[in-house]
Amino acid sequence: MASLQTSDVVRWGWFLPRDAALHGPALDAHLMLNLWIVLGLAVLAHGLLLVGVMVRRRRAKLPVVMLEYLPLLALTALFAWLATKSEQLWASQRYVGADPAAMQVEVTGEQFAWYFRYPGVDAAFGRTKLPLVSAAEGNSLGIDPTDPKGKDDIVTSQLVLPAGREVDLTLRSLDVIHGFSAPEMRLKQNAVPGQTAHIHFTPTVPGEYAILCTQVCGLGHYRMQSVLRVLPAKEFDAWLTQRELAKARFESEVSR
């Protein structure tokens, strides 16, 4: 299982890692807007508190002001707007479906590894059955060998994607809850046993990025890492063709 070094994972320091996805700038801008608003409100609140303390020391009696509801209404409206904007950004990757032409990849988590399945030349995933899961027999995902759609499915330990093309990820788990996270892609989504979750995005910057598990999934949680490789379109096509040819040779040998 390929993994990044600890120094690679923590190199981001106090700031976000670089943005490498199409939706990243909108998320980053909204996050910074939230931070600046909270900072401004904190400075304002402490400033008013300081002024109030200083004025009270100088004046024994203060007039009664019954306008507490005005700042309350203003803050309620502000936070309602921020919550609505946040929900729109969050839902755009999950509840709004991906483009029909988006590339399909299945992401499966198990203690303590990630598996990535591509549908092959038929553009369809084969059936999976939990009783068929057997790493010893080379079937870590439980792909049904009687389903012809699964004959050309490609399973890898790294997520390899083309730059500039939308990708629709289907997440599932074989055992416990895992948290799929690719920080540079601004992605984070839990994989829950017995359920499937979808999240779509468009990688834009070629390179290698960390894939982490953000849920404590057992004693080996610390090593549940993988690598996301974003390649230029032509390089990705060549990589996928090699994988498809290798899978075809394997199936041919098995059927003899």
Short mmCIF file of C-alpha atoms in Angstrom, two decimals:
data_model
loop_
_atom_site.label_atom_id
_atom_site.label_comp_id
_atom_site.label_asym_id
_atom_site.label_seq_id
_atom_site.Cartn_x
_atom_site.Cartn_y
_atom_site.Cartn_z
CA MET A 1 0.00 0.00 0.00
CA ALA A 2 1.50 3.29 -1.07
CA SER A 3 1.58 6.00 1.55
CA LEU A 4 3.01 9.45 2.02
CA GLN A 5 5.55 10.21 4.69
CA THR A 6 4.46 11.90 7.91
CA SER A 7 6.45 14.99 6.92
CA ASP A 8 4.37 15.22 3.73
CA VAL A 9 1.13 15.07 5.67
CA VAL A 10 1.99 17.78 8.22
CA ARG A 11 3.87 20.14 5.90
CA TRP A 12 0.83 22.42 5.58
CA GLY A 13 1.57 24.23 8.83
CA TRP A 14 -1.03 26.72 10.03
CA PHE A 15 -2.65 27.27 6.64
CA LEU A 16 -4.69 25.17 4.26
CA PRO A 17 -2.84 23.00 1.72
CA ARG A 18 -2.81 24.29 -1.82
CA ASP A 19 -6.07 24.10 -3.69
CA ALA A 20 -6.07 21.57 -6.55
CA ALA A 21 -9.78 21.22 -7.35
CA LEU A 22 -12.24 23.28 -9.35
CA HIS A 23 -14.58 23.91 -6.41
CA GLY A 24 -11.73 24.74 -4.02
CA PRO A 25 -11.59 28.55 -4.43
CA ALA A 26 -15.27 28.95 -3.50
CA LEU A 27 -14.83 26.83 -0.36
CA ASP A 28 -11.65 28.63 0.66
CA ALA A 29 -13.21 32.05 0.11
CA HIS A 30 -16.24 31.11 2.22
CA LEU A 31 -14.03 29.75 4.98
CA MET A 32 -11.95 32.93 5.06
CA LEU A 33 -15.14 35.02 5.07
CA ASN A 34 -16.34 33.10 8.13
CA LEU A 35 -13.01 33.58 9.88
CA TRP A 36 -12.91 37.34 9.20
CA ILE A 37 -16.51 37.79 10.35
CA VAL A 38 -15.87 35.89 13.57
CA LEU A 39 -12.66 37.84 14.14
CA GLY A 40 -14.45 41.15 13.53
CA LEU A 41 -17.28 40.23 15.90
CA ALA A 42 -14.81 39.17 18.58
CA VAL A 43 -12.91 42.46 18.33
CA LEU A 44 -16.17 44.43 18.36
CA ALA A 45 -17.57 42.56 21.36
CA HIS A 46 -14.39 42.94 23.41
CA GLY A 47 -14.12 46.59 22.39
CA LEU A 48 -17.67 47.32 23.54
CA LEU A 49 -17.02 45.45 26.77
CA LEU A 50 -13.91 47.52 27.41
CA VAL A 51 -15.74 50.78 26.65
CA GLY A 52 -18.60 49.75 28.92
CA VAL A 53 -16.24 49.03 31.79
CA MET A 54 -14.44 52.36 31.35
CA VAL A 55 -17.68 54.37 31.13
CA ARG A 56 -19.19 52.67 34.16
CA ARG A 57 -16.17 53.59 36.23
CA ARG A 58 -16.77 57.26 35.39
CA ARG A 59 -20.56 57.35 35.68
CA ALA A 60 -22.35 56.00 38.67
CA LYS A 61 -25.75 55.88 36.98
CA LEU A 62 -26.36 54.84 33.38
CA PRO A 63 -29.58 55.25 31.42
CA VAL A 64 -31.54 52.07 30.77
CA VAL A 65 -31.34 51.07 27.09
CA MET A 66 -33.84 48.49 25.84
CA LEU A 67 -32.32 47.75 22.42
CA GLU A 68 -30.76 44.35 23.14
CA TYR A 69 -32.89 42.77 20.42
CA LEU A 70 -31.26 44.82 17.64
CA PRO A 71 -27.80 43.17 17.78
CA LEU A 72 -29.52 39.83 18.38
CA LEU A 73 -31.55 40.19 15.19
CA ALA A 74 -28.49 41.35 13.25
CA LEU A 75 -26.41 38.38 14.41
CA THR A 76 -29.26 35.97 13.69
CA ALA A 77 -29.58 37.27 10.13
CA LEU A 78 -25.81 37.12 9.62
CA PHE A 79 -25.44 33.55 10.83
CA ALA A 80 -28.53 32.44 8.90
CA TRP A 81 -26.94 33.80 5.71
CA LEU A 82 -23.62 32.08 6.47
CA ALA A 83 -25.39 28.79 7.21
CA THR A 84 -27.38 28.99 3.96
CA LYS A 85 -24.26 29.71 1.92
CA SER A 86 -22.39 26.86 3.63
CA GLU A 87 -25.24 24.45 2.92
CA GLN A 88 -25.29 25.43 -0.75
CA LEU A 89 -21.55 24.78 -1.12
CA TRP A 90 -21.76 21.49 0.76
CA ALA A 91 -24.80 20.25 -1.17
CA SER A 92 -23.31 21.15 -4.56
CA GLN A 93 -20.92 18.19 -4.26
CA ARG A 94 -23.35 15.71 -2.74
CA TYR A 95 -27.03 16.40 -3.45
CA VAL A 96 -26.57 17.99 -6.87
CA GLY A 97 -25.72 15.09 -9.15
CA ALA A 98 -22.57 14.90 -11.21
CA ASP A 99 -22.58 15.41 -14.96
CA PRO A 100 -23.69 12.22 -16.79
CA ALA A 101 -20.32 12.21 -18.56
CA ALA A 102 -18.39 12.29 -15.29
CA MET A 103 -15.83 9.56 -14.68
CA GLN A 104 -17.03 6.91 -12.22
CA VAL A 105 -14.76 5.52 -9.49
CA GLU A 106 -15.73 3.41 -6.49
CA VAL A 107 -13.83 3.99 -3.23
CA THR A 108 -13.92 1.23 -0.61
CA GLY A 109 -12.44 1.42 2.85
CA GLU A 110 -11.54 -1.45 5.13
CA GLN A 111 -9.23 -1.81 8.10
CA PHE A 112 -6.71 -0.44 7.18
CA ALA A 113 -6.58 0.23 3.44
CA TRP A 114 -8.31 2.05 0.60
CA TYR A 115 -9.31 0.33 -2.65
CA PHE A 116 -10.28 2.11 -5.85
CA ARG A 117 -12.34 0.41 -8.56
CA TYR A 118 -12.73 1.57 -12.17
CA PRO A 119 -15.57 0.15 -14.31
CA GLY A 120 -13.43 -0.85 -17.30
CA VAL A 121 -14.30 -0.62 -20.98
CA ASP A 122 -18.00 -1.46 -20.45
CA ALA A 123 -18.37 1.60 -18.16
CA ALA A 124 -20.32 -0.51 -15.64
CA PHE A 125 -19.36 -1.92 -12.25
CA GLY A 126 -19.84 -5.59 -11.55
CA ARG A 127 -21.90 -6.82 -8.59
CA THR A 128 -20.26 -7.23 -5.21
CA LYS A 129 -21.25 -9.66 -2.46
CA LEU A 130 -19.94 -9.45 1.08
CA PRO A 131 -19.51 -13.26 1.48
CA LEU A 132 -17.14 -13.20 -1.51
CA VAL A 133 -14.71 -10.77 0.13
CA SER A 134 -11.37 -12.57 0.46
CA ALA A 135 -8.00 -10.86 0.30
CA ALA A 136 -6.32 -14.28 0.26
CA GLU A 137 -8.11 -15.13 -2.98
CA GLY A 138 -7.39 -11.74 -4.52
CA ASN A 139 -10.97 -10.53 -4.20
CA SER A 140 -10.74 -7.81 -1.56
CA LEU A 141 -13.97 -6.16 -2.72
CA GLY A 142 -16.10 -9.29 -3.13
CA ILE A 143 -16.66 -8.85 -6.88
CA ASP A 144 -19.07 -11.51 -8.15
CA PRO A 145 -17.17 -13.65 -10.73
CA THR A 146 -20.47 -14.71 -12.34
CA ASP A 147 -21.33 -11.14 -13.33
CA PRO A 148 -19.86 -10.35 -16.77
CA LYS A 149 -19.87 -6.63 -15.96
CA GLY A 150 -17.19 -7.22 -13.35
CA LYS A 151 -14.77 -9.05 -15.64
CA ASP A 152 -13.06 -5.84 -16.74
CA ASP A 153 -13.27 -3.95 -13.44
CA ILE A 154 -9.89 -2.54 -12.41
CA VAL A 155 -8.94 -2.40 -8.72
CA THR A 156 -5.96 -0.37 -7.50
CA SER A 157 -4.47 0.80 -4.22
CA GLN A 158 -3.97 4.35 -5.53
CA LEU A 159 -6.54 6.76 -6.88
CA VAL A 160 -5.38 7.90 -10.32
CA LEU A 161 -7.43 10.60 -12.06
CA PRO A 162 -7.19 12.86 -15.11
CA ALA A 163 -6.80 16.59 -14.61
CA GLY A 164 -9.70 18.72 -15.80
CA ARG A 165 -12.36 15.99 -15.86
CA GLU A 166 -15.21 15.67 -13.38
CA VAL A 167 -15.10 12.55 -11.21
CA ASP A 168 -18.02 10.98 -9.35
CA LEU A 169 -16.84 8.94 -6.36
CA THR A 170 -19.02 6.23 -4.82
CA LEU A 171 -17.89 5.54 -1.26
CA ARG A 172 -18.55 2.42 0.77
CA SER A 173 -17.01 0.51 3.67
CA LEU A 174 -16.54 -3.20 4.32
CA ASP A 175 -16.30 -3.05 8.11
CA VAL A 176 -16.40 0.15 10.20
CA ILE A 177 -16.91 3.85 9.52
CA HIS A 178 -13.98 5.38 7.64
CA GLY A 179 -13.44 9.02 6.76
CA PHE A 180 -12.25 9.59 3.19
CA SER A 181 -10.27 12.82 3.07
CA ALA A 182 -8.22 14.44 0.30
CA PRO A 183 -7.32 17.88 1.72
CA GLU A 184 -5.92 19.41 -1.48
CA MET A 185 -9.15 18.46 -3.24
CA ARG A 186 -11.19 19.91 -0.38
CA LEU A 187 -12.93 16.55 0.05
CA LYS A 188 -14.12 14.84 3.22
CA GLN A 189 -16.86 12.24 3.33
CA ASN A 190 -17.56 9.30 5.64
CA ALA A 191 -17.84 5.78 4.24
CA VAL A 192 -20.45 3.88 6.29
CA PRO A 193 -20.99 0.09 6.24
CA GLY A 194 -24.20 -0.87 4.45
CA GLN A 195 -24.52 2.52 2.76
CA THR A 196 -23.14 4.25 -0.31
CA ALA A 197 -22.30 7.93 -0.53
CA HIS A 198 -21.54 10.04 -3.60
CA ILE A 199 -19.29 13.05 -3.91
CA HIS A 200 -18.09 14.64 -7.14
CA PHE A 201 -15.29 17.05 -7.98
CA THR A 202 -12.89 18.08 -10.73
CA PRO A 203 -9.13 17.88 -10.04
CA THR A 204 -7.24 20.65 -11.82
CA VAL A 205 -3.56 20.47 -10.85
CA PRO A 206 -1.45 17.39 -11.76
CA GLY A 207 0.57 15.97 -8.88
CA GLU A 208 0.49 13.54 -5.96
CA TYR A 209 -1.71 14.23 -2.95
CA ALA A 210 -2.47 12.54 0.36
CA ILE A 211 -5.56 10.45 0.99
CA LEU A 212 -6.26 9.99 4.68
CA CYS A 213 -8.80 8.37 6.99
CA THR A 214 -10.31 10.92 9.38
CA GLN A 215 -12.27 8.46 11.55
CA VAL A 216 -10.48 6.47 14.25
CA CYS A 217 -11.16 3.04 12.74
CA GLY A 218 -8.97 0.80 14.89
CA LEU A 219 -5.42 0.23 16.07
CA GLY A 220 -4.05 0.59 12.53
CA HIS A 221 -5.88 3.84 11.80
CA TYR A 222 -2.59 5.77 11.63
CA ARG A 223 -1.47 3.82 8.56
CA MET A 224 -4.72 4.00 6.61
CA GLN A 225 -3.33 6.26 3.92
CA SER A 226 -3.13 6.23 0.16
CA VAL A 227 -2.10 8.49 -2.70
CA LEU A 228 -4.15 10.48 -5.18
CA ARG A 229 -2.29 10.91 -8.46
CA VAL A 230 -3.64 13.51 -10.85
CA LEU A 231 -2.23 13.08 -14.36
CA PRO A 232 -2.54 15.06 -17.59
CA ALA A 233 -5.30 13.61 -19.76
CA LYS A 234 -3.00 11.78 -22.20
CA GLU A 235 -0.91 10.25 -19.41
CA PHE A 236 -4.04 9.08 -17.65
CA ASP A 237 -5.40 7.49 -20.83
CA ALA A 238 -2.11 5.63 -21.27
CA TRP A 239 -2.18 4.47 -17.64
CA LEU A 240 -5.78 3.26 -17.92
CA THR A 241 -5.07 1.45 -21.20
CA GLN A 242 -2.17 -0.41 -19.58
CA ARG A 243 -4.42 -1.44 -16.70
CA GLU A 244 -7.16 -2.62 -19.06
CA LEU A 245 -4.70 -4.70 -21.11
CA ALA A 246 -3.23 -6.24 -17.97
CA LYS A 247 -6.71 -7.12 -16.70
CA ALA A 248 -7.65 -8.65 -20.06
CA ARG A 249 -4.50 -10.83 -20.03
CA PHE A 250 -5.25 -11.92 -16.48
CA GLU A 251 -8.84 -12.88 -17.30
CA SER A 252 -7.65 -14.76 -20.39
CA GLU A 253 -5.17 -16.79 -18.35
CA VAL A 254 -7.72 -17.53 -15.64
CA SER A 255 -10.29 -18.77 -18.17
CA ARG A 256 -7.90 -21.31 -19.71
#
